[in-house]
Amino acid sequence: MMNRCGLLTPEKEPVPLKSIEVELEVRDHVATVVSTLLYENKEDKPIEAVFVFPLPGDAAVCHFSAVIGQTQIVAEVKEKQQAREEYDDALSSGQQAFLLEESDQSPDIFSLSVGSLPPGESASIRLEYVTELAVQADDGLRFCLPAVLNPRYQPQGRKTSKLSVTSVPASLVPYSLSFSARVSCPRPISTVESSSSLDPLQYLNAEKTQATVNLAAGHKFDRDVELLIYYTDAHQPTAVVEAGQASAKPGTVMGDLMVMLSLYPEFPQAVMSSVASCEEFVFLIDRSGSMGCPTSSSKREETRISSARDTLLLLLKSLPMGCYFNIYSFGSTYEYIFPKSVEYSEKTMEEALKKVEEMTANLGGTAILKPLEHIYSQPCIPNQPRQLFVFTDGGVGNTKEVIDLVKKNSGSHRCFSFGIGEGASTALINDLAKEGGGHAQFITGGDRMQPKVRNSLRFALQPAVQDVSVTWDLPKGVSVTVLSPPITALFQGQRSLVYAQITGQSSEAAEGCVTVKYNLAGHLSQNQLRFSLQPAEDTGLTVHRLGARTLIRSLEIEEREHRGQQVGGLKEKVVELSVQSGVSSSFTAFIAVSKSDGKEIQGPLVRRNIPAPSTPEPPRDPLLQLVSLQKASGCWLLDAALAAALGKTSEEVEKPKPASEVWATVLALIWLHGFKTDAKEEWELLAMKAVSWIHAQNGNSHNNHQDNLYAFNKMSINSSV
């Protein structure tokens, strides 16, 4: 048998990673993840095993240790170059060493090097990280354990990453996965769902505030493991106050109290209903080769590019009259439909849809930087706030450069990002939205893309808030240092997280108050949250580590912005904070060297790269077939195409009433309400546009519409649709 992508050694022995065990603990909307990786060297010579793998982009890696035989080695965080030199020195002197480091180009790619593993020896690696859980369109909290590391596209001329990954068919991945989760929350847990098979949810108390769930036995780690966790009354503002580390110096990030605020702003309904939305919509669609892959392993017939095309159809039909729009697509190169954004009309919509129908996954790599630069070079249209929608299934080799560009232009637009399929870069998708003041969504497993995109369209149609300020009211002698970047974007009912360091002493009964003030369409509004300064129990250092990670990321971005300028000390600040908090950064690495027995490992060291798994158009959805016939104004035409979409003959459709656009539009609305109520969130906006169009017509009486409704209902009873 031939050596297949590094899966087998030259002696046809399997690679040394044998199994992965993951324990997940979720508390409210924060997750602690402990992964144990078991390595075994079955060769007759010492090896160096290198495993490149993804983690969530906002994860704070906070512990790394190894057990060889009866000896445990706990890694330290050190400056990255120093850690690499110590690792190389250990290997050259025949010692066992372990190195965990983050990619220089993307914060969600890590490499684990297991050095000088002797013949016949096993090593158990323990890796721990904490992360926030993102809120999805349906209010579920999303946890994802990435399994698929899509090859990251590196634009020509860019510095390449030292990290590389070997990919093989999923069926040939030799390591197994076991996964268990424990969930707790002050509010009842409604359900836990997954695209993977789960054992039944087990509640641990009568209040249903604690539960456990396991991945079903036999799972092949060939795709991401995604959990969606639903709580009762999820949208409640909360504050978690955590005690500092006993061994840390007071006045430092780890030594003081840390508070994590979860804010859910509620906008005044009177203001929201009075705002008319006229905006510029720019859609950026990934057409790289991987977009031709199935949307998920369970929906082999639907490709990512076909799902993106269908979604664009719904988006274009849902846009309000008077807005402007344009569509870009990209791969190794990029294209656009119009030289600049055009006013939304029947003519421009039809021209765009024709080009969308022709889109295929034929543009090569994933070079997203150039089209973004071109979009930002276009002047904004006065009184038409720019809304950028980005759809991509993969990652890029220059993630940090892309994010820096979006942040630089954050004042001119809002960015809504969508990760399509298993393996999409969490760092790219989340940070596009975070730095662009928008919202991120992931479409995986059996998800339909349209409901999630429609939810983001609702956000985009909300007025942008301005002049956001956060003020604190604390007892005398207590001060606050906010670690999170300033809030620049707020959406109705969507969570905003704030981490802050609390310095000083207060009584046990002391309270704090935080007030968020903002300008919404010219109206001043505010929301308040009062909280106890008494630390919560049993939170460990989770909040401190997430707060430290937030500050580290902000300092890293600032360092890149000022690189080459006479602004020093930022890298040193990151290294100091990373070492102090024990949280990974782009400038540090975890290093562990075993010196227990003093024996050198004999024999030449062999490097083994450990593989990661790799991964015809279906009939058109009847809903999408009907939507495709709607005009930009909101109406439908009474013709043979509409009859076919409704499952009727032209005679059946035209018989009850004479031909008219009003009657055709009423028929379409009745069909939607009668037969597609389960997908209402997908077509609700375009239906509202159709109703508005009907009301705007003259010479069509209310009684005529009632007759139309009665006639179609009768027709529906007599023949199936």
XYZ file of C-alpha atoms in Angstrom:
721
model
C 0.000 0.000 0.000
C 1.312 3.465 -0.908
C 2.044 6.049 1.773
C -1.204 8.045 1.791
C -0.854 11.733 2.728
C 1.345 11.053 5.737
C -1.165 8.660 7.254
C 1.355 5.806 7.386
C 5.032 5.838 8.225
C 7.550 4.454 5.713
C 7.299 1.210 7.689
C 3.537 1.342 7.167
C 2.914 1.912 10.875
C 0.000 4.190 11.824
C 0.625 7.753 12.948
C 0.922 8.105 16.692
C -2.237 10.047 17.617
C -4.589 7.358 18.913
C -7.555 9.088 20.510
C -9.063 12.405 21.579
C -11.275 12.749 24.652
C -13.162 16.013 25.186
C -14.992 17.144 28.325
C -17.129 20.257 27.977
C -18.526 22.276 30.868
C -20.966 25.056 29.970
C -21.981 27.624 32.582
C -24.616 29.953 31.206
C -22.929 31.264 28.033
C -19.280 30.417 28.828
C -17.624 27.069 28.052
C -14.574 25.353 29.529
C -13.152 22.644 27.273
C -10.640 19.993 28.367
C -9.162 17.873 25.570
C -6.964 14.851 26.237
C -4.908 13.589 23.291
C -3.270 10.172 23.560
C -0.106 9.552 21.504
C 1.633 6.201 21.081
C 4.896 5.498 19.270
C 4.846 2.002 17.793
C 7.982 2.522 15.733
C 11.478 1.301 16.626
C 12.909 4.826 16.711
C 12.040 8.045 18.561
C 9.638 10.335 16.723
C 8.474 13.918 16.705
C 4.695 14.028 16.180
C 3.253 17.274 14.803
C -0.509 17.802 14.894
C -2.017 20.962 13.349
C -5.597 21.577 14.434
C -8.232 24.316 14.749
C -9.704 25.860 17.891
C -12.437 28.498 18.192
C -10.972 31.843 17.178
C -11.832 33.555 20.472
C -10.691 30.676 22.703
C -8.369 31.412 25.598
C -5.954 28.463 25.880
C -5.045 28.393 29.559
C -3.511 24.987 30.400
C -1.210 22.514 28.688
C 0.381 19.470 30.323
C 1.685 16.029 29.438
C 1.893 12.683 31.225
C 4.545 10.152 30.169
C 4.494 6.999 32.254
C 4.096 8.224 35.818
C 5.584 11.661 35.169
C 3.452 14.770 34.616
C 4.945 17.881 33.028
C 3.009 21.177 33.211
C 3.866 23.626 30.457
C 4.763 27.270 30.996
C 3.837 30.240 28.821
C 6.947 31.932 27.423
C 7.809 34.340 24.638
C 7.397 32.372 21.398
C 10.975 32.511 20.068
C 12.367 31.602 23.493
C 9.939 28.664 23.713
C 10.948 27.409 20.246
C 14.635 27.584 21.139
C 14.065 25.662 24.378
C 12.112 23.022 22.444
C 14.872 22.646 19.819
C 17.557 22.521 22.521
C 15.660 19.793 24.379
C 15.302 17.670 21.248
C 18.940 18.077 20.270
C 19.991 16.883 23.730
C 17.709 13.846 23.616
C 15.076 15.088 26.052
C 11.305 14.856 25.763
C 9.642 18.198 24.988
C 6.238 19.582 24.037
C 5.419 22.830 22.251
C 1.973 24.356 21.678
C 1.824 27.521 19.574
C -0.681 29.680 17.743
C -0.295 30.449 14.048
C 1.244 33.814 13.208
C -1.450 34.386 10.555
C -4.654 33.139 12.195
C -5.621 32.878 15.880
C -7.711 29.725 15.352
C -4.902 27.441 14.120
C -2.567 25.743 16.605
C 0.246 23.253 16.224
C 1.212 20.728 18.870
C 4.730 19.277 18.634
C 5.463 16.156 20.689
C 9.202 15.711 20.632
C 11.449 12.705 21.258
C 8.716 10.218 22.051
C 10.692 6.982 22.661
C 9.865 3.676 20.930
C 6.931 1.922 22.581
C 6.129 4.945 24.740
C 2.767 6.689 25.196
C 2.111 10.338 26.025
C -1.159 11.830 27.244
C -1.549 15.532 26.405
C -4.085 17.664 28.301
C -5.208 20.922 26.699
C -7.703 23.306 28.325
C -9.349 26.436 26.959
C -12.294 28.698 27.760
C -14.532 30.415 25.237
C -17.730 32.442 24.936
C -20.715 30.832 23.223
C -22.144 32.811 20.318
C -25.878 33.589 20.170
C -27.579 32.239 17.045
C -30.558 33.579 15.135
C -32.973 31.310 17.022
C -31.502 32.332 20.427
C -29.534 29.110 20.784
C -25.988 29.254 22.167
C -23.541 27.620 19.768
C -20.550 25.517 20.813
C -18.392 24.058 18.066
C -15.529 21.602 18.423
C -13.723 21.997 15.094
C -12.572 18.794 13.459
C -12.104 19.895 9.875
C -9.188 22.195 9.146
C -9.802 23.384 5.606
C -6.576 24.265 3.783
C -6.062 27.997 4.260
C -5.577 29.914 1.015
C -2.386 31.993 1.022
C -2.398 34.859 -1.535
C 0.645 34.993 -3.784
C 3.428 37.179 -2.513
C 2.351 36.833 1.117
C 4.529 35.354 3.817
C 3.526 31.733 4.284
C 2.770 30.182 7.622
C 5.157 27.645 9.119
C 2.149 25.544 10.074
C 0.867 23.051 7.541
C -1.742 20.334 7.747
C -2.007 16.948 6.111
C -5.547 16.086 5.021
C -6.898 12.612 4.319
C -10.343 11.146 3.648
C -12.346 11.007 6.840
C -12.648 7.223 6.702
C -8.865 6.915 6.985
C -8.387 9.117 10.050
C -6.979 6.682 12.613
C -7.885 8.469 15.844
C -11.219 8.309 17.682
C -13.233 10.889 19.633
C -15.230 10.658 22.839
C -17.195 13.718 23.926
C -19.236 14.562 27.026
C -20.865 17.819 28.142
C -22.246 19.204 31.384
C -24.528 22.272 31.172
C -25.655 24.520 34.024
C -27.515 27.829 34.084
C -29.578 29.893 36.566
C -32.493 29.457 34.133
C -33.984 26.116 32.991
C -32.313 24.287 30.121
C -34.903 23.764 27.383
C -32.978 21.428 25.091
C -29.582 20.598 23.609
C -29.376 19.823 19.886
C -26.606 18.717 17.550
C -25.992 17.774 13.938
C -24.194 14.712 15.353
C -25.941 11.859 17.149
C -26.342 12.453 20.882
C -27.391 10.236 23.754
C -30.584 11.517 25.475
C -30.241 14.667 27.595
C -30.075 13.799 31.307
C -31.339 16.416 33.791
C -29.565 16.431 37.148
C -32.199 18.283 39.178
C -35.932 18.972 39.198
C -35.460 22.619 38.199
C -33.750 21.481 34.963
C -30.917 23.952 35.519
C -28.243 21.243 35.259
C -27.917 18.510 32.656
C -25.428 16.209 30.950
C -25.252 14.928 27.401
C -22.804 12.686 25.529
C -21.919 12.146 21.919
C -23.285 8.793 20.765
C -20.739 5.987 20.574
C -19.076 5.293 17.246
C -18.757 8.919 16.121
C -16.148 9.408 13.398
C -14.328 12.688 14.017
C -14.743 13.613 10.351
C -16.752 16.810 10.895
C -17.244 19.540 13.431
C -19.158 18.629 16.580
C -21.728 21.371 17.066
C -24.001 21.798 20.097
C -26.911 24.251 20.237
C -28.033 24.959 23.802
C -31.388 26.562 24.529
C -32.353 28.189 27.833
C -35.715 29.484 29.016
C -35.772 33.312 29.060
C -32.315 33.475 27.514
C -32.298 37.229 26.879
C -31.712 38.371 30.434
C -28.932 40.882 31.268
C -26.488 39.318 33.732
C -23.286 40.138 35.593
C -20.769 37.581 36.863
C -18.232 38.858 39.395
C -15.213 36.609 39.936
C -12.600 36.704 42.711
C -8.983 37.240 41.728
C -6.222 34.647 41.809
C -4.946 34.324 45.381
C -1.306 34.162 44.299
C -1.551 37.186 41.972
C -0.590 40.692 43.005
C -3.506 43.074 43.794
C -3.861 45.739 41.147
C -3.093 43.308 38.306
C -5.564 41.787 35.861
C -5.406 38.399 37.604
C -5.233 39.757 41.163
C -8.354 41.975 41.194
C -12.044 41.210 40.873
C -13.230 40.704 37.292
C -16.784 41.308 36.081
C -18.355 39.990 32.884
C -21.495 41.845 31.800
C -23.974 40.360 29.327
C -26.089 43.223 28.018
C -29.262 42.799 25.949
C -30.418 46.268 24.847
C -34.128 46.809 24.278
C -34.838 49.585 21.782
C -37.959 51.757 22.213
C -40.663 50.287 19.964
C -41.981 53.730 19.021
C -38.583 54.662 17.612
C -38.110 51.367 15.749
C -41.503 51.564 14.018
C -40.976 55.163 12.915
C -37.645 54.610 11.134
C -37.683 54.180 7.366
C -34.688 52.191 6.116
C -32.807 53.285 2.973
C -29.427 51.611 2.772
C -26.711 50.286 0.484
C -26.342 46.497 0.493
C -23.114 44.897 -0.769
C -23.043 41.100 -1.003
C -19.649 39.330 -1.182
C -19.918 35.657 -2.232
C -17.178 33.011 -1.997
C -16.809 31.138 -5.310
C -13.667 29.209 -4.441
C -13.465 25.561 -5.465
C -14.540 24.240 -2.071
C -17.921 25.983 -2.439
C -18.776 23.132 -4.792
C -18.688 20.700 -1.851
C -21.874 19.492 -0.128
C -23.318 21.837 2.484
C -23.004 19.033 5.027
C -22.309 15.329 5.238
C -26.037 14.761 5.771
C -27.135 16.801 2.724
C -24.908 15.485 -0.030
C -27.177 16.692 -2.835
C -26.993 20.390 -1.869
C -23.768 22.268 -2.552
C -22.586 25.353 -0.705
C -22.676 27.496 -3.836
C -26.256 26.414 -4.667
C -27.328 27.297 -1.135
C -25.619 30.686 -1.485
C -27.437 31.302 -4.791
C -30.814 30.473 -3.245
C -30.060 32.761 -0.326
C -29.158 35.647 -2.630
C -32.506 35.156 -4.352
C -34.395 35.609 -1.081
C -32.228 38.548 -0.065
C -32.730 40.394 -3.333
C -36.491 39.847 -3.234
C -36.623 41.134 0.361
C -34.761 44.410 -0.190
C -36.795 47.608 0.248
C -37.496 49.922 -2.665
C -35.223 52.953 -2.663
C -32.108 51.122 -1.446
C -28.883 50.552 -3.421
C -27.068 47.243 -3.916
C -24.216 45.388 -5.619
C -22.898 41.808 -5.678
C -19.235 40.779 -5.624
C -17.883 37.241 -5.934
C -14.357 36.084 -5.266
C -11.873 33.237 -5.413
C -8.286 33.724 -6.524
C -9.653 36.789 -8.343
C -12.872 38.759 -7.901
C -15.790 39.988 -10.005
C -18.704 42.389 -9.531
C -22.057 42.706 -11.264
C -22.151 46.520 -11.406
C -19.174 48.939 -11.526
C -20.734 50.645 -8.497
C -23.856 50.101 -6.401
C -27.105 50.777 -8.280
C -30.587 51.704 -7.184
C -32.844 48.727 -6.534
C -35.449 48.393 -9.286
C -37.115 45.694 -11.352
C -34.485 46.087 -14.071
C -31.413 45.985 -11.792
C -32.832 43.147 -9.690
C -33.499 40.977 -12.757
C -30.044 41.733 -14.156
C -28.433 40.735 -10.865
C -30.498 37.544 -10.514
C -29.508 36.454 -14.007
C -25.831 36.749 -13.057
C -26.437 34.999 -9.714
C -27.993 31.983 -11.468
C -24.771 31.618 -13.495
C -22.484 31.586 -10.434
C -20.430 28.424 -9.920
C -17.552 27.474 -7.641
C -14.947 28.114 -10.306
C -12.699 30.931 -9.078
C -9.954 28.927 -7.353
C -8.638 30.016 -3.946
C -10.040 32.236 -1.192
C -8.387 35.646 -1.689
C -10.852 37.892 0.130
C -8.556 40.841 0.814
C -8.579 42.359 -2.706
C -12.374 42.495 -3.174
C -12.716 44.013 0.298
C -10.172 46.675 -0.622
C -12.145 47.438 -3.788
C -15.447 47.673 -1.888
C -13.940 50.052 0.666
C -12.438 52.189 -2.123
C -15.960 52.923 -3.414
C -17.394 56.142 -1.934
C -20.367 55.654 0.356
C -23.739 56.878 -0.920
C -25.092 59.839 1.108
C -27.923 58.850 3.483
C -27.564 55.169 2.461
C -25.594 53.413 5.260
C -23.500 50.571 3.831
C -24.296 46.997 4.924
C -21.768 44.334 3.860
C -22.825 40.650 3.758
C -19.922 38.162 3.448
C -20.532 34.481 2.619
C -17.572 32.073 2.770
C -16.925 28.419 3.574
C -13.261 28.490 4.362
C -10.370 30.399 5.791
C -7.490 32.443 4.511
C -3.821 32.431 5.333
C -3.845 36.156 6.119
C -6.807 36.267 8.518
C -5.303 38.972 10.719
C -4.618 41.215 7.716
C -8.227 40.848 6.560
C -9.606 41.643 10.019
C -7.355 44.693 10.337
C -8.745 46.020 7.035
C -12.344 45.592 8.211
C -11.554 47.309 11.515
C -9.879 50.197 9.694
C -13.084 50.762 7.698
C -15.531 50.021 10.528
C -16.756 53.612 10.582
C -18.113 53.393 7.034
C -20.203 50.204 7.196
C -21.569 47.240 9.156
C -20.345 43.755 8.277
C -22.536 40.622 8.552
C -20.631 37.369 8.077
C -21.721 33.800 7.340
C -19.592 30.655 7.710
C -20.917 28.000 5.330
C -20.328 24.316 5.965
C -18.146 22.401 8.373
C -14.646 23.773 8.821
C -15.292 27.492 8.281
C -12.755 29.597 10.176
C -14.333 30.828 13.408
C -11.664 33.517 13.718
C -12.464 34.917 10.274
C -16.273 34.763 10.568
C -16.586 36.040 14.146
C -13.991 38.790 13.821
C -15.395 40.099 10.514
C -18.665 40.784 12.336
C -17.052 41.894 15.579
C -14.734 44.460 13.992
C -17.348 45.404 11.392
C -20.062 46.128 13.967
C -22.379 43.453 12.578
C -23.430 39.894 13.391
C -21.954 36.448 12.642
C -23.803 33.254 11.723
C -22.658 29.682 11.023
C -24.560 27.410 8.648
C -23.643 23.777 9.316
C -25.165 20.315 9.466
C -28.778 20.295 8.301
C -29.217 24.066 8.699
C -30.990 26.054 6.037
C -29.026 29.172 5.285
C -32.057 31.357 4.512
C -33.554 31.805 8.040
C -30.203 32.832 9.492
C -29.481 35.270 6.688
C -32.967 36.725 6.934
C -32.355 37.359 10.643
C -29.162 39.255 9.831
C -31.070 41.236 7.191
C -33.455 42.314 9.941
C -30.457 43.541 11.931
C -29.108 45.351 8.888
C -32.458 47.107 8.429
C -32.299 48.389 12.013
C -30.904 51.909 12.332
C -27.278 52.095 13.399
C -26.843 53.329 16.954
C -24.501 56.254 17.527
C -22.657 57.774 20.458
C -22.627 54.586 22.522
C -21.267 55.149 26.027
C -20.927 52.878 29.060
C -20.847 54.563 32.467
C -20.225 52.944 35.854
C -21.581 53.799 39.292
C -19.495 52.066 41.981
C -19.077 52.538 45.757
C -16.503 55.004 47.050
C -12.997 53.566 46.943
C -13.822 51.135 44.117
C -12.676 51.821 40.545
C -13.086 50.094 37.197
C -10.793 49.435 34.215
C -12.692 48.252 31.137
C -10.756 45.563 29.218
C -13.140 45.193 26.271
C -12.978 47.470 23.220
C -15.621 50.235 23.173
C -19.086 49.074 22.085
C -19.748 50.389 18.577
C -22.714 48.246 17.516
C -25.970 47.379 19.274
C -28.879 45.331 17.939
C -32.332 44.821 19.381
C -32.185 41.948 21.883
C -28.673 40.816 20.901
C -25.969 40.242 23.510
C -23.014 42.571 24.054
C -20.229 41.394 26.364
C -18.102 43.690 28.514
C -15.156 42.598 30.675
C -13.861 44.923 33.377
C -11.292 44.831 36.194
C -12.635 46.017 39.572
C -10.042 47.498 41.962
C -10.570 48.405 45.618
C -12.437 47.106 48.651
C -16.192 47.183 49.281
C -18.699 45.747 51.729
C -20.399 42.415 51.049
C -23.699 44.166 50.349
C -22.166 46.674 47.940
C -23.687 47.044 44.490
C -22.517 48.441 41.205
C -24.514 49.836 38.309
C -23.643 50.082 34.642
C -25.589 52.268 32.208
C -25.445 51.977 28.425
C -26.502 55.170 26.646
C -26.904 55.560 22.906
C -28.475 57.618 20.149
C -31.000 55.729 18.036
C -32.335 57.601 15.004
C -31.975 60.909 16.829
C -33.554 59.638 20.060
C -31.473 59.303 23.230
C -32.008 55.955 24.983
C -30.421 53.981 27.799
C -30.442 50.601 29.539
C -29.264 49.895 33.086
C -28.021 46.831 34.952
C -27.443 46.661 38.715
C -25.246 43.892 40.118
C -23.704 42.697 43.374
C -19.961 43.146 43.866
C -19.858 39.918 45.884
C -17.880 37.303 43.862
C -19.785 34.292 42.580
C -18.790 30.841 43.791
C -17.163 28.056 41.758
C -16.295 30.092 38.670
C -12.574 29.320 38.919
C -10.676 31.836 36.810
C -12.830 31.540 33.690
C -13.908 35.189 33.608
C -10.358 36.404 34.304
C -8.961 34.335 31.454
C -11.606 35.528 29.023
C -11.014 39.105 30.138
C -7.261 38.689 29.692
C -7.823 37.152 26.252
C -10.025 40.107 25.253
C -7.330 42.585 26.280
C -4.599 40.526 24.579
C -6.513 40.540 21.277
C -7.030 44.305 21.464
C -3.317 44.892 22.119
C -2.351 42.543 19.254
C -4.535 44.490 16.810
C -3.077 47.777 18.064
C 0.454 46.390 17.650
C -0.249 45.427 14.018
C -1.749 48.843 13.311
C 1.392 50.589 14.586
C 3.958 48.092 13.310
C 6.837 49.974 11.690
C 5.999 53.156 13.568
C 7.730 54.569 16.608
C 5.257 53.026 19.017
C 7.007 50.550 21.250
C 6.076 48.329 24.117
C 2.866 46.789 22.747
C 4.380 43.366 22.035
C 6.052 43.419 25.443
C 2.684 44.215 27.068
C 1.072 41.245 25.304
C 3.863 38.882 26.364
C 3.709 40.137 29.968
C -0.080 39.757 30.172
C 0.004 36.343 28.458
C 2.646 35.009 30.879
C 0.890 36.553 33.894
C -2.545 35.138 33.001
C -1.353 31.847 31.505
C -3.395 32.583 28.366
C -1.996 32.023 24.857
C -1.225 34.825 22.419
C 0.371 35.259 19.005
C 3.662 36.247 20.706
C 3.880 33.391 23.214
C 3.791 29.585 23.302
C 3.381 26.794 25.842
C 6.619 24.866 26.421
C 7.190 21.743 28.549
C 10.476 19.860 28.853
C 10.876 16.562 30.733
C 14.086 16.299 32.748
C 12.941 13.712 35.254
C 15.364 10.824 34.745
C 18.179 12.617 32.958
C 18.415 9.855 30.327
C 18.935 10.830 26.739
C 16.695 9.238 24.111
C 18.851 7.391 21.614
C 18.420 7.240 17.854
C 17.654 9.634 15.003
C 14.496 11.714 15.471
C 11.843 11.123 12.775
C 9.185 13.771 12.120
C 5.588 12.575 11.582
C 2.804 14.930 10.487
C -0.565 13.819 11.824
C -3.429 14.165 9.343
C -6.657 16.057 9.783
C -9.820 14.881 7.992
C -10.849 16.376 4.644
C -14.106 16.558 3.348
C -25.698 17.238 -9.263
C -27.933 20.164 -8.433
C -31.125 19.153 -6.538
C -34.669 20.015 -7.693
C -35.573 23.579 -6.847
C -37.461 24.227 -3.630
C -41.127 25.149 -4.420
C -40.809 28.136 -2.083
C -37.785 29.450 -3.950
C -39.547 28.822 -7.257
C -42.422 31.069 -6.180
C -40.122 33.716 -4.687
C -38.110 33.889 -7.898
C -41.222 35.162 -9.726
C -41.837 38.127 -7.413
C -41.148 41.582 -8.860
C -38.979 44.184 -7.149
C -42.094 46.205 -6.242
C -43.486 43.224 -4.315
C -46.142 41.963 -6.728
C -46.515 38.807 -8.846
C -47.778 38.518 -12.419
C -50.702 36.232 -13.296
C -49.104 33.906 -15.823
C -48.232 30.286 -16.521
C -45.057 30.439 -14.431
C -47.025 31.475 -11.325
C -49.589 28.727 -11.948
C -46.798 26.142 -12.165
C -45.217 27.392 -8.944
C -48.596 27.037 -7.199
C -49.067 23.553 -8.643
C -52.062 24.616 -10.760
C -52.956 24.997 -14.392
C -53.333 28.442 -15.939
C -57.098 27.847 -16.255
C -57.469 27.024 -12.545
C -55.599 30.148 -11.500
C -57.334 32.550 -13.906
C -60.871 31.123 -13.683
C -62.036 32.658 -10.373
C -61.148 36.241 -11.319
C -59.992 38.206 -14.364
C -56.253 38.549 -14.841
C -54.634 41.115 -12.577
C -51.416 41.600 -10.652
C -53.423 42.103 -7.473
C -55.107 38.725 -7.791
C -51.773 37.046 -8.594
C -50.176 38.620 -5.520
C -53.071 37.537 -3.306
C -52.711 33.976 -4.606
C -49.006 33.952 -3.832
C -49.590 35.278 -0.304
C -52.312 32.718 0.407
C -50.024 29.935 -0.774
C -47.219 31.158 1.482
C -49.476 31.465 4.540
C -51.286 28.207 3.831
C -48.464 25.901 2.859
C -45.170 27.393 4.016
C -45.886 28.542 7.564
C -42.918 26.470 8.784
C -40.627 28.689 6.697
C -42.346 31.983 7.535
C -39.187 33.565 8.878
C -37.650 33.148 5.419
C -40.388 34.887 3.403
C -41.905 37.263 5.958
C -40.053 40.372 4.751
C -40.891 39.884 1.077
C -44.522 39.113 2.019
C -44.725 42.402 3.927
C -43.503 44.137 0.794
C -46.234 42.394 -1.222
C -48.960 43.433 1.258
C -47.744 47.034 1.136
C -47.929 46.917 -2.651
C -51.527 45.655 -2.543
C -52.577 48.421 -0.147
C -51.002 50.988 -2.447
C -53.107 49.964 -5.433
C -56.222 51.958 -6.345
C -59.500 50.603 -7.612
C -59.267 47.263 -5.764
C -61.865 47.134 -3.037
C -61.607 45.236 0.223
C -64.581 43.096 -0.829
C -62.801 42.027 -3.999
C -59.853 40.825 -1.931
C -62.182 38.868 0.342
C -63.709 37.234 -2.742
C -60.211 36.369 -3.965
C -59.333 34.723 -0.656
C -62.554 32.688 -0.643
C -62.064 31.540 -4.247
C -58.507 30.373 -3.704
C -59.325 28.562 -0.463
C -62.082 26.687 -2.235
C -59.756 25.836 -5.093
C -57.111 24.547 -2.633
C -59.579 22.149 -1.011
C -60.516 20.573 -4.320
C -56.998 19.880 -5.530
C -53.685 19.342 -3.774
C -50.972 21.964 -3.987
